[in-house]
mmCIF file of C-alpha atoms in Angstrom:
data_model
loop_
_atom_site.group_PDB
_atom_site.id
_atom_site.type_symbol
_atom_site.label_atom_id
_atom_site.label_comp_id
_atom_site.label_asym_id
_atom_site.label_seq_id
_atom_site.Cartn_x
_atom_site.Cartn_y
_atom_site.Cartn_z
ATOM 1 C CA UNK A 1 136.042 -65.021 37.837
ATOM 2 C CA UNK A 2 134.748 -65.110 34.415
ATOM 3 C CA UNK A 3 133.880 -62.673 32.080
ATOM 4 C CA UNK A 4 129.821 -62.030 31.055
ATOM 5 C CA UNK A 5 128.899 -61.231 27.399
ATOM 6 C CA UNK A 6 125.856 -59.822 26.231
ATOM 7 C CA UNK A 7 123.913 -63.081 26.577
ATOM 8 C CA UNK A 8 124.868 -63.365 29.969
ATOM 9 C CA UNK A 9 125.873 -66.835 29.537
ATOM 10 C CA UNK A 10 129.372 -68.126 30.110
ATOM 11 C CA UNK A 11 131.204 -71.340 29.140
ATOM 12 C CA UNK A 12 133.467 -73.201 31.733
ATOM 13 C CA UNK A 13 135.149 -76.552 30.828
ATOM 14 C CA UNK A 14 132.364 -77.178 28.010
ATOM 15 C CA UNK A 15 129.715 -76.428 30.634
ATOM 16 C CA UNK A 16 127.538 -73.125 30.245
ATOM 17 C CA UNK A 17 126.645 -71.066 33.176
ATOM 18 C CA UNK A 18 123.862 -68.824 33.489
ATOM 19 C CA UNK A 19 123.445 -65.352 36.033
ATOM 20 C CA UNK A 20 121.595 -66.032 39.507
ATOM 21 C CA UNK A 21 118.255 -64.853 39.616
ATOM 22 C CA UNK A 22 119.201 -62.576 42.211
ATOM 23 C CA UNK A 23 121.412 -60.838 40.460
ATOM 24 C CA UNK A 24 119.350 -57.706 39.929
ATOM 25 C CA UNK A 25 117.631 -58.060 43.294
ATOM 26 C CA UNK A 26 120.259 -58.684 45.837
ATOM 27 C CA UNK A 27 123.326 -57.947 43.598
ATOM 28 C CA UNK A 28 124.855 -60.971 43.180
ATOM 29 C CA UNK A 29 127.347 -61.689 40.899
ATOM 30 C CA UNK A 30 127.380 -65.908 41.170
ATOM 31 C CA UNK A 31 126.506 -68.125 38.448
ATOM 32 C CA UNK A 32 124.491 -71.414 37.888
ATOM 33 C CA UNK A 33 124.842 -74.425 35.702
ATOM 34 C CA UNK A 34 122.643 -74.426 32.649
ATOM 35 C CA UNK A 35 122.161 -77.608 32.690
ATOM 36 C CA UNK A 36 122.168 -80.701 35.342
ATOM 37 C CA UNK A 37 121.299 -80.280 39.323
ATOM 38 C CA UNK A 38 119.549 -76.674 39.006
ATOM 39 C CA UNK A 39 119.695 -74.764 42.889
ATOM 40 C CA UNK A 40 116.492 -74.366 44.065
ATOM 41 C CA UNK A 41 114.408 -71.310 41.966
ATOM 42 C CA UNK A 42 117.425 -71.141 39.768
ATOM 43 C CA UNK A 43 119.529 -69.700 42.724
ATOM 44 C CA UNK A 44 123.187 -69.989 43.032
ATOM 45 C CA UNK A 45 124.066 -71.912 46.131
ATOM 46 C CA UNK A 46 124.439 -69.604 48.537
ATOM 47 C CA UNK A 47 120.963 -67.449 47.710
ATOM 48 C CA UNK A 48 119.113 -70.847 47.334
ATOM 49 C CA UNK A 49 119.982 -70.947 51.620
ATOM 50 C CA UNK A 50 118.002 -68.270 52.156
ATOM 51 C CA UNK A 51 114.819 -70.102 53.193
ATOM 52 C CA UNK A 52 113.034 -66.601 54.056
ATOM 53 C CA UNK A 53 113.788 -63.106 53.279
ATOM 54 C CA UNK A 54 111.286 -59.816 53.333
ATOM 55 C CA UNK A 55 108.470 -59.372 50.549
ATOM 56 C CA UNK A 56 109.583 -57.761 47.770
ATOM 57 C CA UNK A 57 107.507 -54.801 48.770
ATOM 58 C CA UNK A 58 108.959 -54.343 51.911
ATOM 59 C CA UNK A 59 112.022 -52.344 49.932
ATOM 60 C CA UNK A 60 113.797 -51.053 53.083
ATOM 61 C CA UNK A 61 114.040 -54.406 54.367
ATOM 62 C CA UNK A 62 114.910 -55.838 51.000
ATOM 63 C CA UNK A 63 117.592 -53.071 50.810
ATOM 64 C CA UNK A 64 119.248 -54.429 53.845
ATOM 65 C CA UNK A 65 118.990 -57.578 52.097
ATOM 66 C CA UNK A 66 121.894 -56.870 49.422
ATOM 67 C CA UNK A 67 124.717 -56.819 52.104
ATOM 68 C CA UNK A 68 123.748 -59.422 53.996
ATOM 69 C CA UNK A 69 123.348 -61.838 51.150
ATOM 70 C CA UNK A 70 126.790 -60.860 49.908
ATOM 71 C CA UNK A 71 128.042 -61.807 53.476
ATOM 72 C CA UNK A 72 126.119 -65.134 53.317
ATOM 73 C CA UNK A 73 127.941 -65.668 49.785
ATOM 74 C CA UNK A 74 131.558 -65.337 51.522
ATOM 75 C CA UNK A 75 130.535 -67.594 54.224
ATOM 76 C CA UNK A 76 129.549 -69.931 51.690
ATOM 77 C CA UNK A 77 132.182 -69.430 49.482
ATOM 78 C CA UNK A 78 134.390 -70.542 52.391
ATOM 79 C CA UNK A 79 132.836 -73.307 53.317
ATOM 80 C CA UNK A 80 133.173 -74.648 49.896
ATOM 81 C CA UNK A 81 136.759 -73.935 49.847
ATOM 82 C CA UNK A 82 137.297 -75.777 52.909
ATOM 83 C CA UNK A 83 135.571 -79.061 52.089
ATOM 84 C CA UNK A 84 133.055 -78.443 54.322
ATOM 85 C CA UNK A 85 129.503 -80.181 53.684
ATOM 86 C CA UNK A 86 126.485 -78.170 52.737
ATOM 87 C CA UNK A 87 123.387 -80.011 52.724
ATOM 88 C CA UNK A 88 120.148 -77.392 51.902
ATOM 89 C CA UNK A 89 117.377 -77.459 53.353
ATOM 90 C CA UNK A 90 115.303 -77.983 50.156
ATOM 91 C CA UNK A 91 117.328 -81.362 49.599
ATOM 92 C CA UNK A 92 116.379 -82.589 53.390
ATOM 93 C CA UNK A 93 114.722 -82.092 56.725
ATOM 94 C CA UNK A 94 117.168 -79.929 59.069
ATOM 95 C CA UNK A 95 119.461 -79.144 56.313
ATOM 96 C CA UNK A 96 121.196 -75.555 56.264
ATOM 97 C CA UNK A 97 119.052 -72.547 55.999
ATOM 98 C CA UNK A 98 118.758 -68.751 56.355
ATOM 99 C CA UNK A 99 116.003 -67.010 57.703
ATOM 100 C CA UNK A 100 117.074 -63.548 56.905
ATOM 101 C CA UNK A 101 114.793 -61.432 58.288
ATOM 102 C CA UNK A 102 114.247 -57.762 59.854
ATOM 103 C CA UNK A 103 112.958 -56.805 63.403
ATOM 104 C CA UNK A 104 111.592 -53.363 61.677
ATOM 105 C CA UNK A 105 109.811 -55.101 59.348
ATOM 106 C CA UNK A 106 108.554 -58.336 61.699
ATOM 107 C CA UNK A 107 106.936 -55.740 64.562
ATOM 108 C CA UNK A 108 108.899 -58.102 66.823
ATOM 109 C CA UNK A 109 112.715 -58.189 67.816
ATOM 110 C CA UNK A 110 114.601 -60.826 65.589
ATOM 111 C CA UNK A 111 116.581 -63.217 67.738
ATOM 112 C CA UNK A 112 119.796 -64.293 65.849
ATOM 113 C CA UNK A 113 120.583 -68.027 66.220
ATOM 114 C CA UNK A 114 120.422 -71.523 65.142
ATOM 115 C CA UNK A 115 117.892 -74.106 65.561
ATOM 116 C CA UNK A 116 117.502 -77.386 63.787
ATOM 117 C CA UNK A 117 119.901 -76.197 60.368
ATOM 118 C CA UNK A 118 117.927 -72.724 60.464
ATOM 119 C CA UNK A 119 120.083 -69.943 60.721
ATOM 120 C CA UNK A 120 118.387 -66.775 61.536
ATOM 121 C CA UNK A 121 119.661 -62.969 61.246
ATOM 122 C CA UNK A 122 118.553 -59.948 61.769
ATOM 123 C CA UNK A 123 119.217 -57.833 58.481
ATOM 124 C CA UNK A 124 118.744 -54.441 61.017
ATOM 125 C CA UNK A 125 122.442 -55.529 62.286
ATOM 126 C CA UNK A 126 123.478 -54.267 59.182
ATOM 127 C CA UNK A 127 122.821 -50.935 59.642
ATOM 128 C CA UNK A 128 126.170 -49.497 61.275
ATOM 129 C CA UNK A 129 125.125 -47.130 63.721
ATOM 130 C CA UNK A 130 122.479 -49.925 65.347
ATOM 131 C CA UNK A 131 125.267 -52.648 65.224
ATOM 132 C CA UNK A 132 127.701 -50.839 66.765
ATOM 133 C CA UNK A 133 125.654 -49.372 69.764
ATOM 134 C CA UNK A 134 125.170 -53.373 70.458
ATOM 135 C CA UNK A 135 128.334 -53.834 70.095
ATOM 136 C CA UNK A 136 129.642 -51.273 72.637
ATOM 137 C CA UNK A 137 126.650 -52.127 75.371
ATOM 138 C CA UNK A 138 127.312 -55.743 74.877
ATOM 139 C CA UNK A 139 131.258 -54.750 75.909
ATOM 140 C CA UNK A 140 132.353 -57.040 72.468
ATOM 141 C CA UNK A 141 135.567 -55.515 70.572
ATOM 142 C CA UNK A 142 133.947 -57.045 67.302
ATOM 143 C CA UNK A 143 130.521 -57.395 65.577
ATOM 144 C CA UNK A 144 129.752 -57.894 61.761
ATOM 145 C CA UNK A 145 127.343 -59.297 59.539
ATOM 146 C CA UNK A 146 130.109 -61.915 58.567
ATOM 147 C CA UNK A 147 130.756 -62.726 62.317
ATOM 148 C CA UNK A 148 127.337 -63.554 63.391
ATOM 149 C CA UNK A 149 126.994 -65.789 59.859
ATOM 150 C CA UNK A 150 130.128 -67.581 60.818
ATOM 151 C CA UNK A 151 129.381 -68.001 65.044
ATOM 152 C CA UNK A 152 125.599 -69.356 63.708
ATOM 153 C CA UNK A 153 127.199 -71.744 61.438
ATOM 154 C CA UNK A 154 129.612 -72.870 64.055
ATOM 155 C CA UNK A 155 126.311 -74.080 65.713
ATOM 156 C CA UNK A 156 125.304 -76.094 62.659
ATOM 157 C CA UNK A 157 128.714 -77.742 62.484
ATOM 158 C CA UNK A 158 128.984 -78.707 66.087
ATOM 159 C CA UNK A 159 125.614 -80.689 65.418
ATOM 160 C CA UNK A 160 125.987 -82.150 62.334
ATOM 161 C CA UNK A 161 130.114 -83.242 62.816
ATOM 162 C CA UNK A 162 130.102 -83.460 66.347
ATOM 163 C CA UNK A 163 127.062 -84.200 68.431
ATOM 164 C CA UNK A 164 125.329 -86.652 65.519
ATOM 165 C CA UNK A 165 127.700 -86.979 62.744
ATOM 166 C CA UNK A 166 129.739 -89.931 61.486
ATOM 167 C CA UNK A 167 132.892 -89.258 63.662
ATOM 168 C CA UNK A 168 130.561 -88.406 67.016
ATOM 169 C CA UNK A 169 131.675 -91.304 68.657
ATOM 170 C CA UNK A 170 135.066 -90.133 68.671
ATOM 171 C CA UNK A 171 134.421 -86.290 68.862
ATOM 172 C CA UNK A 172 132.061 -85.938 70.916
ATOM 173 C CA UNK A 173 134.168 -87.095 74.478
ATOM 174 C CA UNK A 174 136.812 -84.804 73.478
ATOM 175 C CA UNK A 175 134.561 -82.305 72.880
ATOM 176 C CA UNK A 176 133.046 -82.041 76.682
ATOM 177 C CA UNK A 177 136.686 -82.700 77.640
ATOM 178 C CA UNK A 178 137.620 -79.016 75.977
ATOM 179 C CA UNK A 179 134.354 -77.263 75.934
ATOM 180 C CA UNK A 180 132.477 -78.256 78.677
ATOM 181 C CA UNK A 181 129.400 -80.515 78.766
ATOM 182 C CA UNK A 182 126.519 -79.163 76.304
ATOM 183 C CA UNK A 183 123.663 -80.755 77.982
ATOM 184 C CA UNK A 184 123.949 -78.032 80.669
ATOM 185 C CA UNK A 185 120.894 -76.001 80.984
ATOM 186 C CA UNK A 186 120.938 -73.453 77.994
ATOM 187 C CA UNK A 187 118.457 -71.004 79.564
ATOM 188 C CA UNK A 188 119.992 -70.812 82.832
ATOM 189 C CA UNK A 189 123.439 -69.875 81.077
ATOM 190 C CA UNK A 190 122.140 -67.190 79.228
ATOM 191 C CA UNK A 191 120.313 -66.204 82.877
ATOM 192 C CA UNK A 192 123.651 -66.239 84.689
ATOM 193 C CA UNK A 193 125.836 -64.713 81.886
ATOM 194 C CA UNK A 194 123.457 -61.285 81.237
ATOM 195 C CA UNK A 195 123.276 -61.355 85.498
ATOM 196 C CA UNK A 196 126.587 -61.706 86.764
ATOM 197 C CA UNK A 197 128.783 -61.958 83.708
ATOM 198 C CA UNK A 198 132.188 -63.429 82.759
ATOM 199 C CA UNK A 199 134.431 -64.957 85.610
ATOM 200 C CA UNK A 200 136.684 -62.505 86.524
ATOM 201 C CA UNK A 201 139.522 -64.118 84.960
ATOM 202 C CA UNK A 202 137.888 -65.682 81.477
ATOM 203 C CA UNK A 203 140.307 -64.334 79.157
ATOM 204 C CA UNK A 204 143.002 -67.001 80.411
ATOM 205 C CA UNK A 205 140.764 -69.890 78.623
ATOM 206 C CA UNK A 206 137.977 -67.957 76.964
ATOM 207 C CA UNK A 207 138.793 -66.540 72.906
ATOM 208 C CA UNK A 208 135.578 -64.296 74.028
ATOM 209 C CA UNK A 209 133.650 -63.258 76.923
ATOM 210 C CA UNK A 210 130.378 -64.605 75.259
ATOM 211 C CA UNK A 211 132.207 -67.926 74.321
ATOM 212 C CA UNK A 212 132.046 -68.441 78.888
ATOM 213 C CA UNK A 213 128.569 -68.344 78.397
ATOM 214 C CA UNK A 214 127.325 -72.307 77.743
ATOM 215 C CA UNK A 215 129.651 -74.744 75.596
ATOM 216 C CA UNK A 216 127.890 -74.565 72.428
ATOM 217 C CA UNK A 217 128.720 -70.700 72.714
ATOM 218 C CA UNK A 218 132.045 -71.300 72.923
ATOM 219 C CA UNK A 219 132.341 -74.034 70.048
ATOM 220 C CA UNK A 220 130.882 -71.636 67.823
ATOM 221 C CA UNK A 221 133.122 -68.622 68.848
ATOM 222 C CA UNK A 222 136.087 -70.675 68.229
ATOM 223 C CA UNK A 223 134.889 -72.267 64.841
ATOM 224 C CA UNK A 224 134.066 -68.091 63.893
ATOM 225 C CA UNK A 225 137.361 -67.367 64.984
ATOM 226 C CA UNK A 226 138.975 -70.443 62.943
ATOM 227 C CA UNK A 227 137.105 -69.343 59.680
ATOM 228 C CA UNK A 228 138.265 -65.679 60.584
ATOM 229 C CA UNK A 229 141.979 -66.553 60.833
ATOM 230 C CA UNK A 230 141.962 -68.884 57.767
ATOM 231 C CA UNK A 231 140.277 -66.180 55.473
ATOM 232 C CA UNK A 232 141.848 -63.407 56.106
ATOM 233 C CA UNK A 233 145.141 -65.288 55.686
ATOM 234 C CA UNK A 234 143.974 -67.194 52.427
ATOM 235 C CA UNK A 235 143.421 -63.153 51.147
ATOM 236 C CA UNK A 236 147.142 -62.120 52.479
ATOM 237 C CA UNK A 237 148.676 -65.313 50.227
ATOM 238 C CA UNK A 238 146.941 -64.602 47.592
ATOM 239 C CA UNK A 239 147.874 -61.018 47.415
ATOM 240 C CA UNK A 240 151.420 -62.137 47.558
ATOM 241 C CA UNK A 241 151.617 -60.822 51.080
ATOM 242 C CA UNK A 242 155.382 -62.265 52.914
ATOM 243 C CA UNK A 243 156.419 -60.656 55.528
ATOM 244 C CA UNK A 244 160.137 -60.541 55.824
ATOM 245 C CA UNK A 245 161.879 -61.213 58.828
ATOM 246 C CA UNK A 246 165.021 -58.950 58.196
ATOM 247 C CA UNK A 247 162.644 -56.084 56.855
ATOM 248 C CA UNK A 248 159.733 -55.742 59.811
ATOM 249 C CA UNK A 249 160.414 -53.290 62.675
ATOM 250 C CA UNK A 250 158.950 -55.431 65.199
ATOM 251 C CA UNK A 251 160.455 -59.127 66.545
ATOM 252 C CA UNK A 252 159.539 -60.998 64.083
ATOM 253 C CA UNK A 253 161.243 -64.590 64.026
ATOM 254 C CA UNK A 254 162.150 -64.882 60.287
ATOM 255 C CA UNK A 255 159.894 -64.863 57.463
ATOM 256 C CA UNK A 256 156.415 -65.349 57.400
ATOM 257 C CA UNK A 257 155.069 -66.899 54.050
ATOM 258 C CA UNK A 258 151.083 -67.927 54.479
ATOM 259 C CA UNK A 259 151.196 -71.427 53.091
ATOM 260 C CA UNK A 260 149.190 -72.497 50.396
ATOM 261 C CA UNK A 261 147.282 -75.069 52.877
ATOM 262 C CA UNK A 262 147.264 -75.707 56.088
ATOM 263 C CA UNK A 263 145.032 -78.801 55.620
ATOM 264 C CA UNK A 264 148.489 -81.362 57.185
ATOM 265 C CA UNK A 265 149.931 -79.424 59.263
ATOM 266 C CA UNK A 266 148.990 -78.571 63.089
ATOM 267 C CA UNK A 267 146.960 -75.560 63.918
ATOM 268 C CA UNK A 268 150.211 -74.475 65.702
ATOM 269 C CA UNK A 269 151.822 -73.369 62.374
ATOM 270 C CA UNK A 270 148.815 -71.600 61.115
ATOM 271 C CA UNK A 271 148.227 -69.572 64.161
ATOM 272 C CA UNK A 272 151.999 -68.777 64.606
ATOM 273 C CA UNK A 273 151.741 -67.613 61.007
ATOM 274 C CA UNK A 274 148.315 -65.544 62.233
ATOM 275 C CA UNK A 275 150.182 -63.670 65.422
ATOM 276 C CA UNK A 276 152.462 -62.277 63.210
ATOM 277 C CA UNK A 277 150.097 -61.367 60.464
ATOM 278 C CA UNK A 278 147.705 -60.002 62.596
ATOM 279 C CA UNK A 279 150.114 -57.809 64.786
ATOM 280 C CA UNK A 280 150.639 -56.528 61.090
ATOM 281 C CA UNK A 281 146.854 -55.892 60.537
ATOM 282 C CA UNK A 282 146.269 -54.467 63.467
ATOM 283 C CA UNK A 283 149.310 -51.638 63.125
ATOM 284 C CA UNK A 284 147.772 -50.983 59.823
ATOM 285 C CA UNK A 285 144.419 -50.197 61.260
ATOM 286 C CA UNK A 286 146.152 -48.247 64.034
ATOM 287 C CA UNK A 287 148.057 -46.005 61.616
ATOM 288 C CA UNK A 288 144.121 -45.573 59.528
ATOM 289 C CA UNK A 289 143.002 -44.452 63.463
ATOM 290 C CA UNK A 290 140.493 -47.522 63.603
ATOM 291 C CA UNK A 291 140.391 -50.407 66.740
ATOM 292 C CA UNK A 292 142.687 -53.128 65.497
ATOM 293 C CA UNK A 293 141.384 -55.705 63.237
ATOM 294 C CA UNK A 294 142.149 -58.823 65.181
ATOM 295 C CA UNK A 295 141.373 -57.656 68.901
ATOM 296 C CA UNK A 296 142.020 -61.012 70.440
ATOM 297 C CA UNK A 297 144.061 -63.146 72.538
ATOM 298 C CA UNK A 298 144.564 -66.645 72.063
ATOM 299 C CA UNK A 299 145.148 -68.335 75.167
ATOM 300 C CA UNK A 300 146.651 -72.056 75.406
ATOM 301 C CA UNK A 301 143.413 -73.473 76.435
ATOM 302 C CA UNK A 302 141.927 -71.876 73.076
ATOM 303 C CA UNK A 303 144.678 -72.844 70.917
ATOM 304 C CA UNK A 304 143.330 -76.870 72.334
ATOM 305 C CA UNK A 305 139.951 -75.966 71.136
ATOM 306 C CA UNK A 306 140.762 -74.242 67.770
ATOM 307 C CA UNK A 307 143.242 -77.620 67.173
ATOM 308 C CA UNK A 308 139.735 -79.333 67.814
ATOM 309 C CA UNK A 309 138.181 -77.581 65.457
ATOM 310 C CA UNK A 310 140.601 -77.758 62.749
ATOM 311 C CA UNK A 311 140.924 -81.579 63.349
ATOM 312 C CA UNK A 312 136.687 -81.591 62.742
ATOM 313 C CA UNK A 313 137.183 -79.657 59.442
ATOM 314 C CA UNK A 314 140.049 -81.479 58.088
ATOM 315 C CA UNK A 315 138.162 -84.726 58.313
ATOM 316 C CA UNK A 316 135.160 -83.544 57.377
ATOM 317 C CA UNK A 317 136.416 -82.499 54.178
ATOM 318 C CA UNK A 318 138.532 -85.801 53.873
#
C-alpha cells in the first residue's frame, strides 16, 4: 500500500505509478506503471479483464459494477500471489476475460459460467436479497460474488493446466482418476442433477452438492474451495492470528501458527491448520448470530482432490 499525493503519482523502486482509470468509476484503488507494458486502456490488471461491462448510462447496472469489480480485484490479487498465470484476453485468443454483465439490464437472464477464457457474471447476484433467495432455493450453505469468481476461474485453470497445458500429459489421467471423466455429456448432467439431485449419500466424497453434478463442476468447486482456505488463512497470519493450544476451550492439538507458505509442504498440513481455524471462524460467527463461515466438510476423497489441486498450482507457479 502506498501513499497518493496530490499528483496522484507514486514512486516504487525508481518506477512511477499512476491511478487506474477506473478509479472514479468503479472505485478502485490499484495502480499502473507509468511507463513500460501499459494494461489495456490504461487499466490496472484486474479491470483490464473485464472484456464487457454495462454502458456508462446504464448507472444502476454500472452501480452494481463497483462491488463486483472489487471482488474481481481480490481474485486477481490472489492469483498473483500464488504464481498463478494470467494471460488477458487482449494479449491472445482464449485468454482470461470477464463479461460482467446484468440480466436487468440485458432483457435476458445472465447465465454465469466459463467458456473459452470468458468468464461471465451476473452483476444482479450482487444484490443481497436476490442472491440469497438463490441461495436458499438452490439448498447451497454459501453464495458470494467472490465464490462464483473463484468456481468460474477454477474452470479456466482446469483447461489451461490440466486438459491442454504443459503438464496435461501427466495431469490429466490423474485427473479422471479423482474427478471423474470430463468428456461425459455436460447437458445431460445438468438434466439429471436439477431432476433427481445429489446421490443420497454425496457428502462422503462430494466438498458440495453441485460439485456431484459433472467433473468439471467438481474441479472447480474444489479449486474455489482451495483459494477459499488459502485466503482466508493468508489474512489470519497476517493479522498475527496463533491460536494457542493451552488457551482454546475446545480440543485443540497444540498450537496452530498459519505458516508463512504452504507452497512445500502437503495439503495435509494446510488443511489441518484450516479445521482448526475454521472451527474458530465459525464460533465467531455463531456468537455474531450468523450461519458459520466455513459450512463444509472435507471428506477423504476431497482432501485427494484438493492435494490435486494444490499439486497443479504449485507447479504452475514453479
Amino acid at each position: 500500500m502506498v501513499a497518493l499525493g496530490g499528483t496522484g503519482v507514486a514512486r516504487v523502486d525508481d518506477q512511477r505509478w499512476v491511478r487506474c482509470t477506473q478509479h472514479a468509476t468503479v472505485a478502485c484503488n490499484w495502480l499502473v506503471p507509468e511507463s513500460g507494458e501499459a494494461y489495456q486502456r490504461g487499466r490496472c490488471l484486474p479491470d483490464s479483464l473485464i472484456r464487457r461491462e454495462p454502458d456508462a448510462s446504464d448507472t444502476v447496472a454500472r452501480e452494481k459494477l463497483v462491488p463486483t469489480a472489487a471482488a474481481l480485484r481480490r481474485l486477481v490479487f490472489q492469483l498473483v500471489d500464488l504464481g498463478l498465470p494470467i494471460d488477458p484476453w487482449w494479449r491472445r485468443d482464449n485468454g482470461l476475460a470477464f463479461d460482467l454483465l446484468s440480466s436487468y439490464s440485458e432483457g435476458n437472464r445472465v447465465t454465469i459460467g466459463h467458456a473459452n477464457g470468458v468468464i461471465t457474471i451476473d452483476l444482479v447476484e450482487s444484490l443481497d436479497a436476490y442472491r440469497e433467495s438463490l441461495r436458499v432455493r438452490l439448498g447451497e450453505p454459501y453464495r458470494t460474488m467472490l465464490g462464483h469468481f473463484r468456481h468460474e476461474v477454477g474452470h479456466y485453470y482446469q483447461n489451461v493446466l490440466v486438459e491442454t497445458g504443459a503438464g496435461a500429459d501427466r495431469h490429466l489421467a490423474e485427473c479422471r482418476t479423482l474427478f471423474g471423466d470430463e468428456r461425459a455429456g455436460y447437458s445431460d448432467a445438468i438434466d439429471r442433477h436439477y431432476t433427481f439431485g445429489p446421490p443420497a449419500d454425496w457428502d462422503r466424497a462430494f466438498i458440495s452438492e453441485y460439485a456431484t453434478m459433472h467433473p468439471w463442476e467438481d474441479f472447480a468447486e474444489c479449486f474455489a474451495h482451495y483459494l477459499h482456505i488459502t485466503d482466508t488463512i493468508d489474512t489470519s497470519r497476517e493479522a498475527g492470528m496463533i491460536l494457542h493450544g493451552d488457551r482454546v476451550r475446545f480440543a485443540a492439538p497444540g498450537d496452530v501458527e498459519p505458516l508463512t507458505s504452504y507452497a512445500d509442504v502437503p495439503v495435509r498440513r494446510l488443511l489441518d491448520d484450516w479445521q482448526w481455524i475454521s472451527l474458530f471462524f465459525n464460533r465467531v460467527n455463531t456468537a455474531m448470530g450468523k450461519n458459520p463461515l466455513y459450512p463444509f466438510a472435507i471428506p477423504g476423497p476431497v482432501v485427494a482432490k484438493l492435494d490435486f489441486v494444490h499439486r497443479v498450482v504449485r507447479e504452475a507457479a514453479s
